[in-house]
Amino acid sequence: MMFSWQASCLHRYLALLLCLVLKLGDGAELLCSVYEEERPGTFVGNIREVTNIPNSVSGLMFTILSSVNKNEFFHVDKSGNITTSVVIDREEICQQRLECIYSFDVALMPLPYFEIVRVKVEILDINDHTPRFLQSEMHVQISENVRIGYSLLLEPAIDEDILHNSVQSYELKSSGSDFALKVSEDPFGGQMIALTVEKSLDREGGISHKLIITASDKGVPRRSGTMVVNVDVTDSNDNAPVFEKLQYERQILENVAPSTTVLIVSASDSDHGSNGEVVYSLSSRNTKEVKEIFDINSETGELFVKGVVDYEKTDAFHIYVEAKDKGLEPLTSLAVATINIMDDNDNDPEININLLSIGDGVAYIPENAPIGSFVAKLSITDLDSGDNGRAIAEILPGGAEYFKLKPMFINEYMVVTSRQLDRESVPEFNLSIKVEDKGQPSRSVSTVLKVTVTDENDNPPVFNQTLFLAKLKENNNIGQRVTQVTATDKDIGENAEIRYHIPPPHDVAFAINPKSGLITTKTTFDRELQDMVDIKVIASDSGQPNKISHTIVRIIFEDDNDNSPVMQSKFYRFSLDENEPISTLVGAVNATDRDAGKNGEIIYTLDFTVLEFSLDPVTGGIYTNRKLDFEKLNTYKFVIRATDRGNPQRYDTANVTIFIKDVNDNTPVITFPSGSDNVAFLPETAPSGVTVCTVAAYDEDTGKNSLLTYDIMDGNGYSLFIINHKTGIVKTTKAMRTDWVGLHKLIISVKDHGNLPNVAMTVLNVIIHPGNTTNNETLMYLLSLHLRDDVDEVPIAGYNITLILIMAGVSAFLVAAVIVLLIMYRRKSRENLAYNVRTEAQRIFQGLKKEKTVQQCRFGGRGARKARRRRRKKRNR
């Protein structure tokens, strides 16, 4: 244990020293050493000691370039420390070669600091093997009459260690001094041990001797092995065979055909008979390889090939040949044949590819690697020598556009990128690499290196639509499906794993499946509050760092007939002037429906038919079907219904009242005086202020159009009368006198208060009669006055007899007519008919007056007219 600890410390010191030394020389190669059999994790060296990368740089990665079917004995940590990964057995790796170096390459990453360091670790030997003989005990025979100094060759001990750890000394132990052990070095650096005879042998002195030979090394701790040699002394066989040469040498080409004779050895024996006959054989001390490749003809001594001679495995063979006589106690001699093998270009180059990754033999390179990035290391092994073993490599067309070979050492190249890679365009390459040696004729091989371009997250997710349109019926259920969005990512693996989410504020109303992109509702929507919404959906990949993209999902809410039409007013009041033409717009009702489409289309109807009006079902306009008369009906009431076209239908109603406005389209109607009823009687004794009568009138219009103003327009020459403008009461303004007795014809006007006033005119006949006469008597009196005035005014002298007869007939007719009128008047009074004899009489008087005027014009002259005027003046006085 003390040795192991000291060796380990020494190894660490030596390894560090070697690394520092090599750093001063060549920074691309690191030589360290380690003792075999050290525990895993034993420190060997540090890569950073031979690089030019400052210690302040962190994040470096150290990767041993792997090789197919090559065991890895070392490990490099993130700090660049090289340690053993297994227990190393030097003899397993290098057998007994004096120098045992294990080489491997370490790549430094990332790419900005990329470098390949060749690490050579010398495996140092420890004394872990004990010398051993092939036989622990053997028997030999020696003739009793052999000369003193005779030597019998023995097989030396074997020790797998080297140098001082291998066999360094032999020791002979025996009971007498008849024999000695001679140790010498053969021409090839091997050891030869021989048992020599020191004194004459005599069978009487003993026929058997037991000798013990001990082989020892000089390692620490020292190891040794023993062999027992039993020597039997036989009868005389004086002479041993003698080779004509103790050393033979011959040169042959590799790959000679089996049974080819290489050389012939020859030995002779001076004895007679069978003691002088010699047979040849290969010594047991020959290596296994020699025994497999060569053999010798026992009679002729011809050394021939029986196996495959391969220069690349062994360039020279040292063959031990024995010659033995045929005596009863045979004697032997030993010669050595050296066979040198000449190289033939018989080996194809072998391509060994070292990768950063371990296992599947595929080189991986990120797509964003800069031009010149390391892909793989190409090592060419050719067992041939010279130009036969030197090779040139090239990448064949198809891959040479993207990759090239960069020479490193002899028969070593780096495969590096020659242009920018894009995994989405070309995800992998199969590089055909050809290697050809410089032999004559040359030999070549080719291999295929599969290069997989690894994905970098250089592509964001892409939605297959920039705008998604979806429809959703209002009053939906929570969790109802809306639509599904889909995005793709040209990357692969985690870089292409897409997750969806909806950012605020719409995440409270909608949910999205992060993997499938299915959008569902989290609440119930009302189209009348919002008819459309644009929500943002984000797709992010799982790369580091991740990339995102977004799209808009426009959700249009479809209407459900969940709202009834709403009248703007439950009560509409319109007014319309009477006598407006047909199809006059009275007004319009209006309803709104928060629904859309047919659910929001409104049709207006009357709840019951109104003949005077029609209704536009679309606009709600109310139109007249006929002219309306305020005086007949001034108010109309009906109900209008607003119904949507949904299913089922919804409706609302409104009460409509139309007021007909009065237009001054009626002239005042005078009921008194009117027609035949237009006479008022007043005694001549009537005082001032007496009511004569009341003018009665009405107007079918209303309001100010029906307000009437009364006035006396004419016939009030003496201003005897006055009329109340509002009430129509006619009163006297003076006390009546006798000279005013008679008929006073008042022209009465009745005017309304319209903007364009209407006026009605009538005649009021006021008869001032004398005394206390009755109305009939007044009428008769009035009649007599008319007749008297007419007779007085017509001079009799101016008439002929014919005129007298005519006047008499007319008077008779007039009397008869008055009588008939009186009778008819009384009859009409009894029947309550509105018939006035006075009016009839007045009409008759008017007729007589006209006729008399005609007659006066026809029969009278200027003198008559003057006489009539005189009588009037006299009456007036």
mmCIF file with all atom_site columns, C-alpha atoms in Angstrom, residues 312-413:
data_model
loop_
_atom_site.group_PDB
_atom_site.id
_atom_site.type_symbol
_atom_site.label_atom_id
_atom_site.label_alt_id
_atom_site.label_comp_id
_atom_site.label_asym_id
_atom_site.label_entity_id
_atom_site.label_seq_id
_atom_site.pdbx_PDB_ins_code
_atom_site.Cartn_x
_atom_site.Cartn_y
_atom_site.Cartn_z
_atom_site.occupancy
_atom_site.B_iso_or_equiv
_atom_site.pdbx_formal_charge
_atom_site.auth_seq_id
_atom_site.auth_comp_id
_atom_site.auth_asym_id
_atom_site.auth_atom_id
_atom_site.pdbx_PDB_model_num
ATOM 1   C CA . GLU A 1 312 ? 1.986   -5.754  -40.403 1.00 0.00 ? 312 GLU A CA 1
ATOM 2   C CA . LYS A 1 313 ? 1.810   -8.124  -37.447 1.00 0.00 ? 313 LYS A CA 1
ATOM 3   C CA . THR A 1 314 ? 5.462   -9.077  -37.198 1.00 0.00 ? 314 THR A CA 1
ATOM 4   C CA . ASP A 1 315 ? 8.266   -7.835  -39.350 1.00 0.00 ? 315 ASP A CA 1
ATOM 5   C CA . ALA A 1 316 ? 10.785  -10.431 -38.086 1.00 0.00 ? 316 ALA A CA 1
ATOM 6   C CA . PHE A 1 317 ? 10.698  -13.865 -36.526 1.00 0.00 ? 317 PHE A CA 1
ATOM 7   C CA . HIS A 1 318 ? 13.391  -15.491 -34.346 1.00 0.00 ? 318 HIS A CA 1
ATOM 8   C CA . ILE A 1 319 ? 12.963  -19.220 -34.617 1.00 0.00 ? 319 ILE A CA 1
ATOM 9   C CA . TYR A 1 320 ? 14.740  -21.643 -32.269 1.00 0.00 ? 320 TYR A CA 1
ATOM 10  C CA . VAL A 1 321 ? 15.624  -24.912 -34.047 1.00 0.00 ? 321 VAL A CA 1
ATOM 11  C CA . GLU A 1 322 ? 16.767  -28.020 -32.227 1.00 0.00 ? 322 GLU A CA 1
ATOM 12  C CA . ALA A 1 323 ? 18.859  -30.832 -33.667 1.00 0.00 ? 323 ALA A CA 1
ATOM 13  C CA . LYS A 1 324 ? 18.640  -34.103 -31.750 1.00 0.00 ? 324 LYS A CA 1
ATOM 14  C CA . ASP A 1 325 ? 20.375  -37.438 -32.357 1.00 0.00 ? 325 ASP A CA 1
ATOM 15  C CA . LYS A 1 326 ? 18.593  -40.732 -32.189 1.00 0.00 ? 326 LYS A CA 1
ATOM 16  C CA . GLY A 1 327 ? 20.611  -42.262 -29.419 1.00 0.00 ? 327 GLY A CA 1
ATOM 17  C CA . LEU A 1 328 ? 18.953  -44.021 -26.553 1.00 0.00 ? 328 LEU A CA 1
ATOM 18  C CA . GLU A 1 329 ? 19.868  -41.032 -24.527 1.00 0.00 ? 329 GLU A CA 1
ATOM 19  C CA . PRO A 1 330 ? 19.675  -38.346 -27.272 1.00 0.00 ? 330 PRO A CA 1
ATOM 20  C CA . LEU A 1 331 ? 21.759  -35.251 -27.224 1.00 0.00 ? 331 LEU A CA 1
ATOM 21  C CA . THR A 1 332 ? 20.483  -31.919 -28.628 1.00 0.00 ? 332 THR A CA 1
ATOM 22  C CA . SER A 1 333 ? 21.888  -28.721 -30.056 1.00 0.00 ? 333 SER A CA 1
ATOM 23  C CA . LEU A 1 334 ? 20.197  -25.345 -30.688 1.00 0.00 ? 334 LEU A CA 1
ATOM 24  C CA . ALA A 1 335 ? 20.419  -22.850 -33.546 1.00 0.00 ? 335 ALA A CA 1
ATOM 25  C CA . VAL A 1 336 ? 18.524  -19.661 -34.234 1.00 0.00 ? 336 VAL A CA 1
ATOM 26  C CA . ALA A 1 337 ? 16.958  -18.708 -37.588 1.00 0.00 ? 337 ALA A CA 1
ATOM 27  C CA . THR A 1 338 ? 16.037  -15.060 -38.140 1.00 0.00 ? 338 THR A CA 1
ATOM 28  C CA . ILE A 1 339 ? 13.362  -14.524 -40.775 1.00 0.00 ? 339 ILE A CA 1
ATOM 29  C CA . ASN A 1 340 ? 12.930  -10.872 -41.846 1.00 0.00 ? 340 ASN A CA 1
ATOM 30  C CA . ILE A 1 341 ? 9.588   -10.059 -43.501 1.00 0.00 ? 341 ILE A CA 1
ATOM 31  C CA . MET A 1 342 ? 9.446   -7.595  -46.361 1.00 0.00 ? 342 MET A CA 1
ATOM 32  C CA . ASP A 1 343 ? 6.351   -5.419  -46.689 1.00 0.00 ? 343 ASP A CA 1
ATOM 33  C CA . ASP A 1 344 ? 3.992   -5.831  -49.585 1.00 0.00 ? 344 ASP A CA 1
ATOM 34  C CA . ASN A 1 345 ? 1.125   -3.370  -50.210 1.00 0.00 ? 345 ASN A CA 1
ATOM 35  C CA . ASP A 1 346 ? -1.337  -5.985  -49.229 1.00 0.00 ? 346 ASP A CA 1
ATOM 36  C CA . ASN A 1 347 ? -3.424  -4.035  -46.776 1.00 0.00 ? 347 ASN A CA 1
ATOM 37  C CA . ASP A 1 348 ? -6.242  -1.714  -47.518 1.00 0.00 ? 348 ASP A CA 1
ATOM 38  C CA . PRO A 1 349 ? -6.291  1.462   -45.506 1.00 0.00 ? 349 PRO A CA 1
ATOM 39  C CA . GLU A 1 350 ? -8.607  1.287   -42.567 1.00 0.00 ? 350 GLU A CA 1
ATOM 40  C CA . ILE A 1 351 ? -10.778 4.256   -41.701 1.00 0.00 ? 351 ILE A CA 1
ATOM 41  C CA . ASN A 1 352 ? -11.426 5.006   -38.096 1.00 0.00 ? 352 ASN A CA 1
ATOM 42  C CA . ILE A 1 353 ? -13.902 7.811   -37.342 1.00 0.00 ? 353 ILE A CA 1
ATOM 43  C CA . ASN A 1 354 ? -13.822 9.535   -33.994 1.00 0.00 ? 354 ASN A CA 1
ATOM 44  C CA . LEU A 1 355 ? -16.993 11.342  -32.957 1.00 0.00 ? 355 LEU A CA 1
ATOM 45  C CA . LEU A 1 356 ? -18.066 13.705  -30.250 1.00 0.00 ? 356 LEU A CA 1
ATOM 46  C CA . SER A 1 357 ? -20.993 11.409  -29.516 1.00 0.00 ? 357 SER A CA 1
ATOM 47  C CA . ILE A 1 358 ? -20.741 7.861   -28.301 1.00 0.00 ? 358 ILE A CA 1
ATOM 48  C CA . GLY A 1 359 ? -22.720 4.856   -29.381 1.00 0.00 ? 359 GLY A CA 1
ATOM 49  C CA . ASP A 1 360 ? -24.522 4.942   -32.691 1.00 0.00 ? 360 ASP A CA 1
ATOM 50  C CA . GLY A 1 361 ? -21.670 5.930   -34.989 1.00 0.00 ? 361 GLY A CA 1
ATOM 51  C CA . VAL A 1 362 ? -23.510 9.051   -36.168 1.00 0.00 ? 362 VAL A CA 1
ATOM 52  C CA . ALA A 1 363 ? -21.937 12.486  -36.186 1.00 0.00 ? 363 ALA A CA 1
ATOM 53  C CA . TYR A 1 364 ? -24.153 15.264  -34.906 1.00 0.00 ? 364 TYR A CA 1
ATOM 54  C CA . ILE A 1 365 ? -23.717 18.911  -35.815 1.00 0.00 ? 365 ILE A CA 1
ATOM 55  C CA . PRO A 1 366 ? -26.048 21.790  -34.851 1.00 0.00 ? 366 PRO A CA 1
ATOM 56  C CA . GLU A 1 367 ? -27.590 23.596  -37.772 1.00 0.00 ? 367 GLU A CA 1
ATOM 57  C CA . ASN A 1 368 ? -26.386 26.962  -36.525 1.00 0.00 ? 368 ASN A CA 1
ATOM 58  C CA . ALA A 1 369 ? -22.769 25.815  -36.357 1.00 0.00 ? 369 ALA A CA 1
ATOM 59  C CA . PRO A 1 370 ? -20.462 28.336  -38.052 1.00 0.00 ? 370 PRO A CA 1
ATOM 60  C CA . ILE A 1 371 ? -18.514 27.396  -41.157 1.00 0.00 ? 371 ILE A CA 1
ATOM 61  C CA . GLY A 1 372 ? -15.439 25.365  -40.255 1.00 0.00 ? 372 GLY A CA 1
ATOM 62  C CA . SER A 1 373 ? -17.108 23.635  -37.315 1.00 0.00 ? 373 SER A CA 1
ATOM 63  C CA . PHE A 1 374 ? -15.795 20.229  -36.300 1.00 0.00 ? 374 PHE A CA 1
ATOM 64  C CA . VAL A 1 375 ? -17.894 17.223  -37.282 1.00 0.00 ? 375 VAL A CA 1
ATOM 65  C CA . ALA A 1 376 ? -15.661 14.190  -36.862 1.00 0.00 ? 376 ALA A CA 1
ATOM 66  C CA . LYS A 1 377 ? -12.047 13.117  -36.782 1.00 0.00 ? 377 LYS A CA 1
ATOM 67  C CA . LEU A 1 378 ? -10.864 10.762  -39.481 1.00 0.00 ? 378 LEU A CA 1
ATOM 68  C CA . SER A 1 379 ? -7.955  8.472   -38.591 1.00 0.00 ? 379 SER A CA 1
ATOM 69  C CA . ILE A 1 380 ? -6.477  6.257   -41.298 1.00 0.00 ? 380 ILE A CA 1
ATOM 70  C CA . THR A 1 381 ? -4.613  3.121   -40.361 1.00 0.00 ? 381 THR A CA 1
ATOM 71  C CA . ASP A 1 382 ? -2.598  1.240   -42.954 1.00 0.00 ? 382 ASP A CA 1
ATOM 72  C CA . LEU A 1 383 ? -0.560  -1.660  -41.664 1.00 0.00 ? 383 LEU A CA 1
ATOM 73  C CA . ASP A 1 384 ? 1.713   -1.354  -44.614 1.00 0.00 ? 384 ASP A CA 1
ATOM 74  C CA . SER A 1 385 ? 4.877   0.709   -44.270 1.00 0.00 ? 385 SER A CA 1
ATOM 75  C CA . GLY A 1 386 ? 6.340   3.589   -46.176 1.00 0.00 ? 386 GLY A CA 1
ATOM 76  C CA . ASP A 1 387 ? 4.238   4.936   -48.990 1.00 0.00 ? 387 ASP A CA 1
ATOM 77  C CA . ASN A 1 388 ? 2.162   1.802   -48.765 1.00 0.00 ? 388 ASN A CA 1
ATOM 78  C CA . GLY A 1 389 ? 0.976   3.043   -45.417 1.00 0.00 ? 389 GLY A CA 1
ATOM 79  C CA . ARG A 1 390 ? 0.462   6.698   -46.291 1.00 0.00 ? 390 ARG A CA 1
ATOM 80  C CA . ALA A 1 391 ? -3.032  7.579   -47.427 1.00 0.00 ? 391 ALA A CA 1
ATOM 81  C CA . ILE A 1 392 ? -4.998  10.502  -48.807 1.00 0.00 ? 392 ILE A CA 1
ATOM 82  C CA . ALA A 1 393 ? -8.692  11.006  -48.033 1.00 0.00 ? 393 ALA A CA 1
ATOM 83  C CA . GLU A 1 394 ? -11.393 12.907  -49.880 1.00 0.00 ? 394 GLU A CA 1
ATOM 84  C CA . ILE A 1 395 ? -15.119 13.493  -49.581 1.00 0.00 ? 395 ILE A CA 1
ATOM 85  C CA . LEU A 1 396 ? -16.926 12.388  -52.727 1.00 0.00 ? 396 LEU A CA 1
ATOM 86  C CA . PRO A 1 397 ? -19.464 14.621  -54.514 1.00 0.00 ? 397 PRO A CA 1
ATOM 87  C CA . GLY A 1 398 ? -22.794 14.862  -52.757 1.00 0.00 ? 398 GLY A CA 1
ATOM 88  C CA . GLY A 1 399 ? -21.279 15.876  -49.468 1.00 0.00 ? 399 GLY A CA 1
ATOM 89  C CA . ALA A 1 400 ? -18.341 17.975  -50.596 1.00 0.00 ? 400 ALA A CA 1
ATOM 90  C CA . GLU A 1 401 ? -20.676 20.945  -51.034 1.00 0.00 ? 401 GLU A CA 1
ATOM 91  C CA . TYR A 1 402 ? -21.265 21.141  -47.305 1.00 0.00 ? 402 TYR A CA 1
ATOM 92  C CA . PHE A 1 403 ? -18.187 19.480  -45.755 1.00 0.00 ? 403 PHE A CA 1
ATOM 93  C CA . LYS A 1 404 ? -14.437 19.297  -46.281 1.00 0.00 ? 404 LYS A CA 1
ATOM 94  C CA . LEU A 1 405 ? -11.436 17.481  -44.829 1.00 0.00 ? 405 LEU A CA 1
ATOM 95  C CA . LYS A 1 406 ? -8.862  19.442  -42.891 1.00 0.00 ? 406 LYS A CA 1
ATOM 96  C CA . PRO A 1 407 ? -5.479  17.662  -42.380 1.00 0.00 ? 407 PRO A CA 1
ATOM 97  C CA . MET A 1 408 ? -4.272  17.251  -38.802 1.00 0.00 ? 408 MET A CA 1
ATOM 98  C CA . PHE A 1 409 ? -1.418  14.746  -38.542 1.00 0.00 ? 409 PHE A CA 1
ATOM 99  C CA . ILE A 1 410 ? -0.170  12.054  -40.873 1.00 0.00 ? 410 ILE A CA 1
ATOM 100 C CA . ASN A 1 411 ? -3.163  9.992   -41.939 1.00 0.00 ? 411 ASN A CA 1
ATOM 101 C CA . GLU A 1 412 ? -5.460  12.101  -39.789 1.00 0.00 ? 412 GLU A CA 1
ATOM 102 C CA . TYR A 1 413 ? -8.122  14.603  -40.862 1.00 0.00 ? 413 TYR A CA 1
#
